[in-house]
PDB file of C-alpha atoms in Angstrom:
ATOM      1  CA  MET A 344      -1.871   0.468  21.356  1.00 41.00           C
ATOM      2  CA  GLU A 345      -2.228   4.693  20.189  1.00 48.00           C
ATOM      3  CA  ALA A 346      -5.488   6.710  20.124  1.00 39.00           C
ATOM      4  CA  THR A 347      -6.719   6.028  17.000  1.00 49.00           C
ATOM      5  CA  VAL A 348      -6.936   2.284  17.714  1.00 50.00           C
ATOM      6  CA  SER A 349      -7.908   2.011  21.681  1.00 49.00           C
ATOM      7  CA  GLU A 350     -11.699   2.600  19.721  1.00 62.00           C
ATOM      8  CA  SER A 351     -13.598  -0.254  17.363  1.00 87.00           C
ATOM      9  CA  TRP A 352     -13.652   0.189  14.741  1.00 96.00           C
ATOM     10  CA  PRO A 353     -16.102  -0.215  11.759  1.00 95.00           C
ATOM     11  CA  ALA A 354     -16.205  -3.534   9.976  1.00 96.00           C
ATOM     12  CA  CYS A 355     -14.832  -4.689   6.949  1.00 96.00           C
ATOM     13  CA  PRO A 356     -18.348  -5.096   4.898  1.00 96.00           C
ATOM     14  CA  ALA A 357     -19.707  -8.268   4.439  1.00 96.00           C
ATOM     15  CA  HIS A 358     -19.862  -8.339   0.894  1.00 95.00           C
ATOM     16  CA  ALA A 359     -15.521  -8.070   1.141  1.00 96.00           C
ATOM     17  CA  ARG A 360     -15.366 -10.190   3.675  1.00 97.00           C
ATOM     18  CA  THR A 361     -13.328 -13.917   2.614  1.00 97.00           C
ATOM     19  CA  ALA A 362     -13.806 -17.341   4.283  1.00 96.00           C
ATOM     20  CA  LEU A 363      -9.961 -17.749   3.701  1.00 97.00           C
ATOM     21  CA  GLU A 364      -8.332 -20.140   5.901  1.00 98.00           C
ATOM     22  CA  ALA A 365      -5.147 -20.709   7.227  1.00 98.00           C
ATOM     23  CA  ASP A 366      -4.366 -23.183   4.358  1.00 98.00           C
ATOM     24  CA  ASP A 367      -6.189 -20.939   1.623  1.00 98.00           C
ATOM     25  CA  VAL A 368      -3.561 -18.122   2.725  1.00 98.00           C
ATOM     26  CA  VAL A 369      -0.109 -20.831   2.837  1.00 98.00           C
ATOM     27  CA  ARG A 370      -1.562 -21.803  -0.625  1.00 97.00           C
ATOM     28  CA  LEU A 371      -1.686 -18.783  -1.686  1.00 97.00           C
ATOM     29  CA  TRP A 372       1.552 -16.681   0.522  1.00 97.00           C
ATOM     30  CA  PRO A 373       3.138 -16.017  -3.627  1.00 95.00           C
ATOM     31  CA  ARG A 374       0.033 -14.784  -4.809  1.00 95.00           C
ATOM     32  CA  LEU A 375      -0.800 -12.371  -1.786  1.00 96.00           C
ATOM     33  CA  HIS A 376       2.574 -11.124  -0.567  1.00 96.00           C
ATOM     34  CA  GLY A 377       4.448 -10.890  -4.065  1.00 93.00           C
ATOM     35  CA  GLY A 378       4.115  -7.709  -3.341  1.00 94.00           C
ATOM     36  CA  ASP A 379       5.121  -6.792  -0.193  1.00 95.00           C
ATOM     37  CA  ALA A 380       7.914  -9.498   0.066  1.00 92.00           C
ATOM     38  CA  GLU A 381       6.054 -10.891   3.693  1.00 95.00           C
ATOM     39  CA  PRO A 382       7.697 -14.057   4.202  1.00 95.00           C
ATOM     40  CA  LEU A 383       5.694 -17.112   5.482  1.00 97.00           C
ATOM     41  CA  PRO A 384       5.456 -17.095   9.263  1.00 97.00           C
ATOM     42  CA  ASP A 385       7.234 -19.985  10.781  1.00 96.00           C
ATOM     43  CA  ASP A 386       4.653 -18.384  14.341  1.00 97.00           C
ATOM     44  CA  PRO A 387       1.262 -20.220  13.600  1.00 97.00           C
ATOM     45  CA  ALA A 388       0.119 -16.843  15.851  1.00 98.00           C
ATOM     46  CA  LEU A 389       1.631 -14.547  13.372  1.00 98.00           C
ATOM     47  CA  LEU A 390       0.269 -17.149  10.560  1.00 98.00           C
ATOM     48  CA  GLN A 391      -2.929 -16.845  11.688  1.00 98.00           C
ATOM     49  CA  ALA A 392      -2.907 -13.187  12.514  1.00 98.00           C
ATOM     50  CA  TRP A 393      -2.631 -12.599   8.851  1.00 98.00           C
ATOM     51  CA  VAL A 394      -5.000 -15.056   7.765  1.00 98.00           C
ATOM     52  CA  LEU A 395      -7.422 -12.679  10.168  1.00 98.00           C
ATOM     53  CA  TYR A 396      -5.855  -9.614   7.596  1.00 98.00           C
ATOM     54  CA  HIS A 397      -6.585 -11.776   4.543  1.00 98.00           C
ATOM     55  CA  GLN A 398     -10.729 -11.949   5.907  1.00 98.00           C
ATOM     56  CA  GLY A 399     -11.007  -8.723   6.167  1.00 98.00           C
ATOM     57  CA  ARG A 400     -10.975  -8.613   9.787  1.00 98.00           C
ATOM     58  CA  PHE A 401      -8.848  -5.533  10.415  1.00 98.00           C
ATOM     59  CA  GLU A 402      -8.996  -4.616  13.918  1.00 97.00           C
ATOM     60  CA  ALA A 403      -8.584  -7.905  14.982  1.00 97.00           C
ATOM     61  CA  ALA A 404      -5.862  -8.219  12.608  1.00 98.00           C
ATOM     62  CA  ALA A 405      -3.859  -5.119  13.612  1.00 98.00           C
ATOM     63  CA  ARG A 406      -3.902  -6.325  17.674  1.00 97.00           C
ATOM     64  CA  ALA A 407      -3.065  -9.535  16.555  1.00 97.00           C
ATOM     65  CA  GLY A 408      -0.144  -7.850  15.261  1.00 97.00           C
ATOM     66  CA  LEU A 409       0.463  -5.284  17.930  1.00 96.00           C
ATOM     67  CA  ALA A 410       0.405  -7.853  20.238  1.00 97.00           C
ATOM     68  CA  LEU A 411       2.572 -10.393  18.918  1.00 96.00           C
ATOM     69  CA  GLY A 412       5.889  -7.626  18.931  1.00 94.00           C
ATOM     70  CA  THR A 413       8.368  -6.600  15.939  1.00 92.00           C
ATOM     71  CA  PRO A 414       7.406  -9.553  14.499  1.00 94.00           C
ATOM     72  CA  GLY A 415       3.766  -8.445  13.848  1.00 96.00           C
ATOM     73  CA  LEU A 416       4.261  -4.755  13.104  1.00 96.00           C
ATOM     74  CA  SER A 417       3.903  -5.124   9.395  1.00 96.00           C
ATOM     75  CA  LEU A 418       0.886  -6.823   9.791  1.00 98.00           C
ATOM     76  CA  SER A 419       0.107  -4.065  12.008  1.00 97.00           C
ATOM     77  CA  HIS A 420       0.797  -1.588   9.763  1.00 98.00           C
ATOM     78  CA  LYS A 421      -1.086  -3.303   6.789  1.00 98.00           C
ATOM     79  CA  ALA A 422      -4.351  -4.182   8.755  1.00 98.00           C
ATOM     80  CA  THR A 423      -4.308  -0.606  10.271  1.00 98.00           C
ATOM     81  CA  CYS A 424      -3.501   1.118   6.249  1.00 98.00           C
ATOM     82  CA  MET A 425      -6.412  -0.928   4.628  1.00 98.00           C
ATOM     83  CA  GLN A 426      -8.636  -0.168   7.629  1.00 98.00           C
ATOM     84  CA  ALA A 427      -7.857   4.021   7.420  1.00 97.00           C
ATOM     85  CA  ILE A 428      -8.152   3.777   2.946  1.00 96.00           C
ATOM     86  CA  TYR A 429     -10.821   1.769   1.814  1.00 96.00           C
ATOM     87  CA  VAL A 430     -13.357   1.221   5.517  1.00 97.00           C
ATOM     88  CA  GLU A 431     -13.035   4.273   7.647  1.00 97.00           C
ATOM     89  CA  PRO A 432     -15.634   6.696   7.036  1.00 96.00           C
ATOM     90  CA  SER A 433     -14.107   9.403   8.852  1.00 96.00           C
ATOM     91  CA  GLU A 434     -11.471  11.938   7.275  1.00 95.00           C
ATOM     92  CA  PRO A 435      -9.612  13.686  10.214  1.00 95.00           C
ATOM     93  CA  ARG A 436      -9.984   9.868  11.713  1.00 96.00           C
ATOM     94  CA  ARG A 437      -8.045   8.331   8.432  1.00 96.00           C
ATOM     95  CA  LEU A 438      -5.267  10.659   8.105  1.00 96.00           C
ATOM     96  CA  ALA A 439      -4.990   9.927  12.121  1.00 96.00           C
ATOM     97  CA  MET A 440      -4.965   6.014  11.654  1.00 97.00           C
ATOM     98  CA  LEU A 441      -2.206   7.384   8.828  1.00 97.00           C
ATOM     99  CA  LEU A 442       0.210   9.125  10.919  1.00 96.00           C
ATOM    100  CA  ASP A 443      -0.294   6.113  13.218  1.00 97.00           C
ATOM    101  CA  VAL A 444       1.053   3.774  11.461  1.00 97.00           C
ATOM    102  CA  ALA A 445       4.052   6.101   9.681  1.00 97.00           C
ATOM    103  CA  GLU A 446       4.767   6.898  13.186  1.00 96.00           C
ATOM    104  CA  ARG A 447       4.796   3.226  14.136  1.00 96.00           C
ATOM    105  CA  ALA A 448       6.766   2.425  11.833  1.00 97.00           C
ATOM    106  CA  ARG A 449       9.585   5.177  12.319  1.00 96.00           C
ATOM    107  CA  ARG A 450      10.136   3.765  15.367  1.00 94.00           C
ATOM    108  CA  GLN A 451       9.915   0.831  13.931  1.00 95.00           C
ATOM    109  CA  GLN A 452      13.519   1.758  11.927  1.00 95.00           C
ATOM    110  CA  GLU A 453      14.966   2.460  14.633  1.00 93.00           C
ATOM    111  CA  LEU A 454      14.797  -0.476  16.662  1.00 90.00           C
ATOM    112  CA  ALA A 455      15.406  -3.171  12.712  1.00 92.00           C
ATOM    113  CA  PRO A 456      16.667  -0.533  10.788  1.00 94.00           C
ATOM    114  CA  GLN A 457      17.675  -3.418   8.212  1.00 94.00           C
ATOM    115  CA  GLN A 458      13.696  -4.887   7.626  1.00 94.00           C
ATOM    116  CA  PRO A 459      12.727  -2.992   4.214  1.00 96.00           C
ATOM    117  CA  ALA A 460       8.984  -2.861   6.097  1.00 96.00           C
ATOM    118  CA  GLY A 461       9.893  -0.235   8.289  1.00 96.00           C
ATOM    119  CA  TRP A 462      10.947   2.052   5.470  1.00 97.00           C
ATOM    120  CA  TYR A 463       7.817   0.962   3.798  1.00 98.00           C
ATOM    121  CA  TRP A 464       4.696   1.335   5.612  1.00 98.00           C
ATOM    122  CA  GLN A 465       6.420   4.813   6.746  1.00 97.00           C
ATOM    123  CA  GLY A 466       6.604   5.741   3.149  1.00 97.00           C
ATOM    124  CA  HIS A 467       3.306   4.260   2.126  1.00 96.00           C
ATOM    125  CA  ALA A 468       1.512   5.447   5.450  1.00 97.00           C
ATOM    126  CA  LEU A 469       2.590   9.333   4.694  1.00 96.00           C
ATOM    127  CA  GLY A 470       1.996   8.833   1.666  1.00 93.00           C
ATOM    128  CA  ARG A 471      -1.474   8.161   1.297  1.00 93.00           C
ATOM    129  CA  TYR A 472      -1.388  10.534   4.371  1.00 93.00           C
ATOM    130  CA  SER A 473      -0.510  13.869   1.786  1.00 90.00           C
ATOM    131  CA  GLN A 474      -2.712  12.422  -0.908  1.00 87.00           C
ATOM    132  CA  GLY A 475      -6.145  12.878   2.129  1.00 88.00           C
ATOM    133  CA  VAL A 476      -4.363  16.728   2.675  1.00 85.00           C
ATOM    134  CA  SER A 477      -3.916  17.649  -1.655  1.00 83.00           C
ATOM    135  CA  VAL A 478      -0.470  16.389  -2.634  1.00 77.00           C
ATOM    136  CA  ALA A 479       0.171  20.026  -3.244  1.00 75.00           C
ATOM    137  CA  LYS A 480       0.117  21.124   0.618  1.00 82.00           C
ATOM    138  CA  ALA A 481       1.847  18.112   1.350  1.00 77.00           C
ATOM    139  CA  LEU A 482       4.949  18.693  -0.753  1.00 79.00           C
ATOM    140  CA  ALA A 483       4.537  22.191   0.502  1.00 77.00           C
ATOM    141  CA  ARG A 484       4.900  20.867   4.477  1.00 83.00           C
ATOM    142  CA  GLY A 485       7.983  18.682   2.961  1.00 80.00           C
ATOM    143  CA  LEU A 486       6.335  15.281   3.273  1.00 84.00           C
ATOM    144  CA  GLY A 487       7.110  13.961  -0.114  1.00 86.00           C
ATOM    145  CA  GLY A 488      11.009  14.274   0.719  1.00 88.00           C
ATOM    146  CA  ARG A 489      10.146  12.072   3.372  1.00 92.00           C
ATOM    147  CA  VAL A 490       8.111   9.983   1.677  1.00 94.00           C
ATOM    148  CA  ARG A 491      10.530   9.502  -1.369  1.00 94.00           C
ATOM    149  CA  SER A 492      13.500   9.094   0.926  1.00 95.00           C
ATOM    150  CA  SER A 493      12.249   6.168   3.210  1.00 97.00           C
ATOM    151  CA  LEU A 494      10.259   4.307  -0.106  1.00 97.00           C
ATOM    152  CA  GLU A 495      13.873   4.047  -1.832  1.00 97.00           C
ATOM    153  CA  ARG A 496      15.408   2.948   1.408  1.00 97.00           C
ATOM    154  CA  THR A 497      12.956  -0.135   1.089  1.00 98.00           C
ATOM    155  CA  VAL A 498      13.508  -0.728  -2.260  1.00 97.00           C
ATOM    156  CA  ALA A 499      17.340  -0.259  -1.510  1.00 97.00           C
ATOM    157  CA  LEU A 500      17.258  -2.696   1.189  1.00 97.00           C
ATOM    158  CA  ALA A 501      14.769  -5.201  -0.662  1.00 96.00           C
ATOM    159  CA  PRO A 502      14.861  -5.142  -4.560  1.00 96.00           C
ATOM    160  CA  ALA A 503      11.655  -7.438  -5.587  1.00 96.00           C
ATOM    161  CA  HIS A 504       9.681  -4.729  -3.222  1.00 97.00           C
ATOM    162  CA  ALA A 505       6.837  -4.932  -5.839  1.00 97.00           C
ATOM    163  CA  ASP A 506       4.789  -2.574  -3.478  1.00 97.00           C
ATOM    164  CA  ALA A 507       7.451  -0.194  -3.152  1.00 97.00           C
ATOM    165  CA  HIS A 508       8.415   0.227  -6.674  1.00 98.00           C
ATOM    166  CA  LEU A 509       5.029   0.511  -7.337  1.00 97.00           C
ATOM    167  CA  ALA A 510       4.747   3.608  -4.465  1.00 96.00           C
ATOM    168  CA  LEU A 511       8.060   5.235  -5.637  1.00 96.00           C
ATOM    169  CA  ALA A 512       6.448   5.034  -8.239  1.00 96.00           C
ATOM    170  CA  ASN A 513       3.352   6.900  -7.879  1.00 96.00           C
ATOM    171  CA  PHE A 514       5.221   9.210  -6.213  1.00 94.00           C
ATOM    172  CA  HIS A 515       7.073  10.705  -9.490  1.00 94.00           C
ATOM    173  CA  ALA A 516       3.593  10.130 -10.839  1.00 94.00           C
ATOM    174  CA  GLU A 517       1.668  12.423  -9.070  1.00 91.00           C
ATOM    175  CA  VAL A 518       4.327  15.562  -8.002  1.00 92.00           C
ATOM    176  CA  ILE A 519       4.886  15.760 -11.622  1.00 92.00           C
ATOM    177  CA  ASP A 520       1.133  15.800 -12.380  1.00 88.00           C
ATOM    178  CA  LYS A 521       0.288  18.134  -9.158  1.00 86.00           C
ATOM    179  CA  VAL A 522       3.203  20.963 -10.308  1.00 79.00           C
ATOM    180  CA  GLY A 523       4.407  19.431 -14.087  1.00 81.00           C
ATOM    181  CA  GLU A 524       7.734  18.108 -14.401  1.00 80.00           C
ATOM    182  CA  LEU A 525      10.273  21.271 -13.984  1.00 79.00           C
ATOM    183  CA  ILE A 526       9.348  22.325 -10.153  1.00 79.00           C
ATOM    184  CA  GLY A 527       8.853  18.387  -9.565  1.00 74.00           C
ATOM    185  CA  GLY A 528      12.167  17.846 -10.719  1.00 72.00           C
ATOM    186  CA  MET A 529      13.372  21.066  -9.541  1.00 76.00           C
ATOM    187  CA  THR A 530      12.135  21.014  -5.773  1.00 79.00           C
ATOM    188  CA  HIS A 531      11.200  17.442  -4.925  1.00 83.00           C
ATOM    189  CA  GLY A 532      13.566  15.057  -7.259  1.00 83.00           C
ATOM    190  CA  ALA A 533      10.540  13.354  -9.533  1.00 87.00           C
ATOM    191  CA  ARG A 534      11.073  12.199 -13.258  1.00 93.00           C
ATOM    192  CA  LYS A 535       9.149  10.834 -15.219  1.00 95.00           C
ATOM    193  CA  SER A 536      12.168   8.487 -16.321  1.00 95.00           C
ATOM    194  CA  LEU A 537      12.167   7.526 -13.113  1.00 96.00           C
ATOM    195  CA  GLY A 538       8.468   7.099 -12.828  1.00 96.00           C
ATOM    196  CA  ARG A 539       8.492   4.558 -15.600  1.00 97.00           C
ATOM    197  CA  LEU A 540      10.981   2.829 -14.527  1.00 97.00           C
ATOM    198  CA  HIS A 541       9.469   1.819 -11.243  1.00 97.00           C
ATOM    199  CA  TYR A 542       5.990   0.865 -12.439  1.00 98.00           C
ATOM    200  CA  SER A 543       7.866  -1.355 -14.621  1.00 97.00           C
ATOM    201  CA  GLN A 544      10.206  -3.055 -12.331  1.00 98.00           C
ATOM    202  CA  ALA A 545       6.931  -3.173 -10.179  1.00 98.00           C
ATOM    203  CA  LEU A 546       4.466  -5.344 -13.267  1.00 97.00           C
ATOM    204  CA  ALA A 547       7.911  -7.957 -13.668  1.00 97.00           C
ATOM    205  CA  LEU A 548       7.831  -8.729  -9.898  1.00 96.00           C
ATOM    206  CA  GLN A 549       4.069  -8.434  -9.824  1.00 95.00           C
ATOM    207  CA  PRO A 550       2.416  -9.374 -13.187  1.00 94.00           C
ATOM    208  CA  GLU A 551      -1.005 -11.092 -12.222  1.00 93.00           C
ATOM    209  CA  SER A 552      -1.970  -8.279  -9.150  1.00 96.00           C
ATOM    210  CA  PRO A 553      -5.212  -6.864 -10.058  1.00 96.00           C
ATOM    211  CA  VAL A 554      -3.703  -4.174  -8.319  1.00 96.00           C
ATOM    212  CA  THR A 555      -0.238  -3.726  -9.244  1.00 97.00           C
ATOM    213  CA  LEU A 556      -2.144  -3.507 -13.314  1.00 97.00           C
ATOM    214  CA  HIS A 557      -4.501  -0.878 -11.705  1.00 96.00           C
ATOM    215  CA  GLU A 558      -2.136   1.624 -10.367  1.00 97.00           C
ATOM    216  CA  CYS A 559       0.410   1.243 -13.532  1.00 97.00           C
ATOM    217  CA  ALA A 560      -2.675   2.093 -16.318  1.00 97.00           C
ATOM    218  CA  GLN A 561      -3.383   4.821 -13.540  1.00 96.00           C
ATOM    219  CA  GLY A 562      -0.378   6.207 -13.110  1.00 96.00           C
ATOM    220  CA  LEU A 563       1.153   6.096 -16.808  1.00 97.00           C
ATOM    221  CA  VAL A 564      -1.547   7.649 -17.687  1.00 96.00           C
ATOM    222  CA  MET A 565      -0.078  10.746 -15.120  1.00 95.00           C
ATOM    223  CA  LEU A 566       2.733  10.547 -16.349  1.00 95.00           C
ATOM    224  CA  ASP A 567       2.271  10.534 -19.877  1.00 95.00           C
ATOM    225  CA  GLY A 568      -1.277  11.971 -20.814  1.00 94.00           C
ATOM    226  CA  THR A 569      -2.939  10.080 -23.894  1.00 95.00           C
ATOM    227  CA  ALA A 570       0.352   8.679 -25.069  1.00 96.00           C
ATOM    228  CA  ALA A 571       0.050   6.310 -22.372  1.00 96.00           C
ATOM    229  CA  GLU A 572      -3.829   5.670 -23.265  1.00 96.00           C
ATOM    230  CA  ALA A 573      -3.652   2.542 -25.305  1.00 97.00           C
ATOM    231  CA  GLU A 574      -1.273   0.637 -22.643  1.00 97.00           C
ATOM    232  CA  ALA A 575      -3.193   1.916 -19.793  1.00 96.00           C
ATOM    233  CA  ARG A 576      -6.518   0.156 -21.805  1.00 96.00           C
ATOM    234  CA  ARG A 577      -4.213  -2.789 -22.323  1.00 97.00           C
ATOM    235  CA  LEU A 578      -3.611  -3.114 -18.307  1.00 97.00           C
ATOM    236  CA  ARG A 579      -6.909  -2.590 -17.210  1.00 95.00           C
ATOM    237  CA  GLU A 580      -8.376  -5.626 -19.696  1.00 95.00           C
ATOM    238  CA  ARG A 581      -5.891  -8.154 -18.351  1.00 95.00           C
ATOM    239  CA  ALA A 582      -6.668  -6.991 -14.583  1.00 95.00           C
ATOM    240  CA  ALA A 583     -10.408  -7.194 -15.721  1.00 94.00           C
ATOM    241  CA  THR A 584      -9.433 -11.416 -16.319  1.00 95.00           C
ATOM    242  CA  LEU A 585      -7.707 -12.233 -13.004  1.00 95.00           C
ATOM    243  CA  PRO A 586     -10.553 -12.223  -9.846  1.00 94.00           C
ATOM    244  CA  PRO A 587      -9.230 -10.432  -6.052  1.00 96.00           C
ATOM    245  CA  VAL A 588      -7.901 -12.630  -3.694  1.00 96.00           C
ATOM    246  CA  ASP A 589      -8.884 -11.804  -0.689  1.00 97.00           C
ATOM    247  CA  ALA A 590     -10.614  -8.634   1.613  1.00 97.00           C
ATOM    248  CA  MET A 591      -8.499  -5.847  -0.044  1.00 97.00           C
ATOM    249  CA  GLU A 592      -8.510  -6.341  -3.326  1.00 97.00           C
ATOM    250  CA  ARG A 593     -11.605  -6.710  -2.958  1.00 97.00           C
ATOM    251  CA  LEU A 594     -12.337  -3.646  -1.955  1.00 97.00           C
ATOM    252  CA  TYR A 595      -9.752  -1.716  -4.225  1.00 96.00           C
ATOM    253  CA  LEU A 596     -11.220  -3.291  -7.403  1.00 95.00           C
ATOM    254  CA  GLU A 597     -14.779  -1.712  -6.267  1.00 94.00           C
ATOM    255  CA  ALA A 598     -13.181   1.234  -5.339  1.00 91.00           C
ATOM    256  CA  VAL A 599     -11.661   1.378  -9.049  1.00 90.00           C
ATOM    257  CA  GLN A 600     -14.868   0.718 -10.323  1.00 85.00           C
ATOM    258  CA  ALA A 601     -16.352   3.374  -8.242  1.00 80.00           C
ATOM    259  CA  GLY A 602     -14.028   5.536  -9.663  1.00 72.00           C
ATOM    260  CA  LEU A 603     -14.314   4.840 -13.123  1.00 66.00           C
ATOM    261  CA  ASP A 604     -18.037   5.057 -12.937  1.00 59.00           C
ATOM    262  CA  GLY A 605     -17.832   8.023 -11.767  1.00 47.00           C
TER     263      GLY A 605
END
C-alpha cells in the first residue's frame, strides 16, 4: 500500500451508499461497466470486491483489489480515484492519492502493456490531478501530453472503452477552454474536431449513463459555447430521467447539482 492508502479513509456519505449485492452487480454489470469495459469477473473474490466498490465502500474495495494482485488493479485504481474525487476532504491528500494511482497504473503498463486499464487509469488520474492543480499549470509541467498519450493508447487497445473516449474528449475541451484553440492545437495537440468526435463516440457507446450525458453536455459547451447550449440542455434533460445505480453515480450527480446550484 502506498502512503496515502495506509491510513483509514473517510467513509462514503451514508446517503450515497447502496445495498447492492453480488446478484445485483452481475445483473447490472453491462450498465455499471459499459464505460470502463471491465469484464465480468470469474473469480468470486474479485466480484465481491467490486460489490464493495458499487456499495460505496471504496477503501475496502481498494484494499481487496490490491490483495488480489494484477486482476484487482483496475478495481483498486477506480476505488482510489472515486474516493479522492468525491469523498476525500483534504486537497493535498486528494492529489497524492491521484498521483499514487498514476504511478501504480504506470507499473501495471510494464506488467501488462496490452491491458487498457493501466493506460486509462494513468490518464484519468493525471487528468484529475491536473484539474486539481489547475489545467494551465499542469500543461506548463508537460502533463497534458502524458494524459493525451495514455488515453489515446487506451482507445487504440479498446475502441469500445467509452470512459476513455469521454476523458480524451474532456482533454481536448479543457485545453482549448483554458489556453485557446490556437495554442491548444499547436502546443498540446488539442482539436475541437477531435473533442466532438470522442464525445460522439462516448455517447454512442454509453447512451444510458447520466455521467456520460452530463460530461458531454459540459464539454460541448466548452468547445462550442452558446452554439452547443441547446444540445447540452437536451443531454442534461435526458440524464435527469436516468436514476443513479451505484454510489459513484450518486456522488457524481450530487456534485453536478451542487455546481448547478452554485
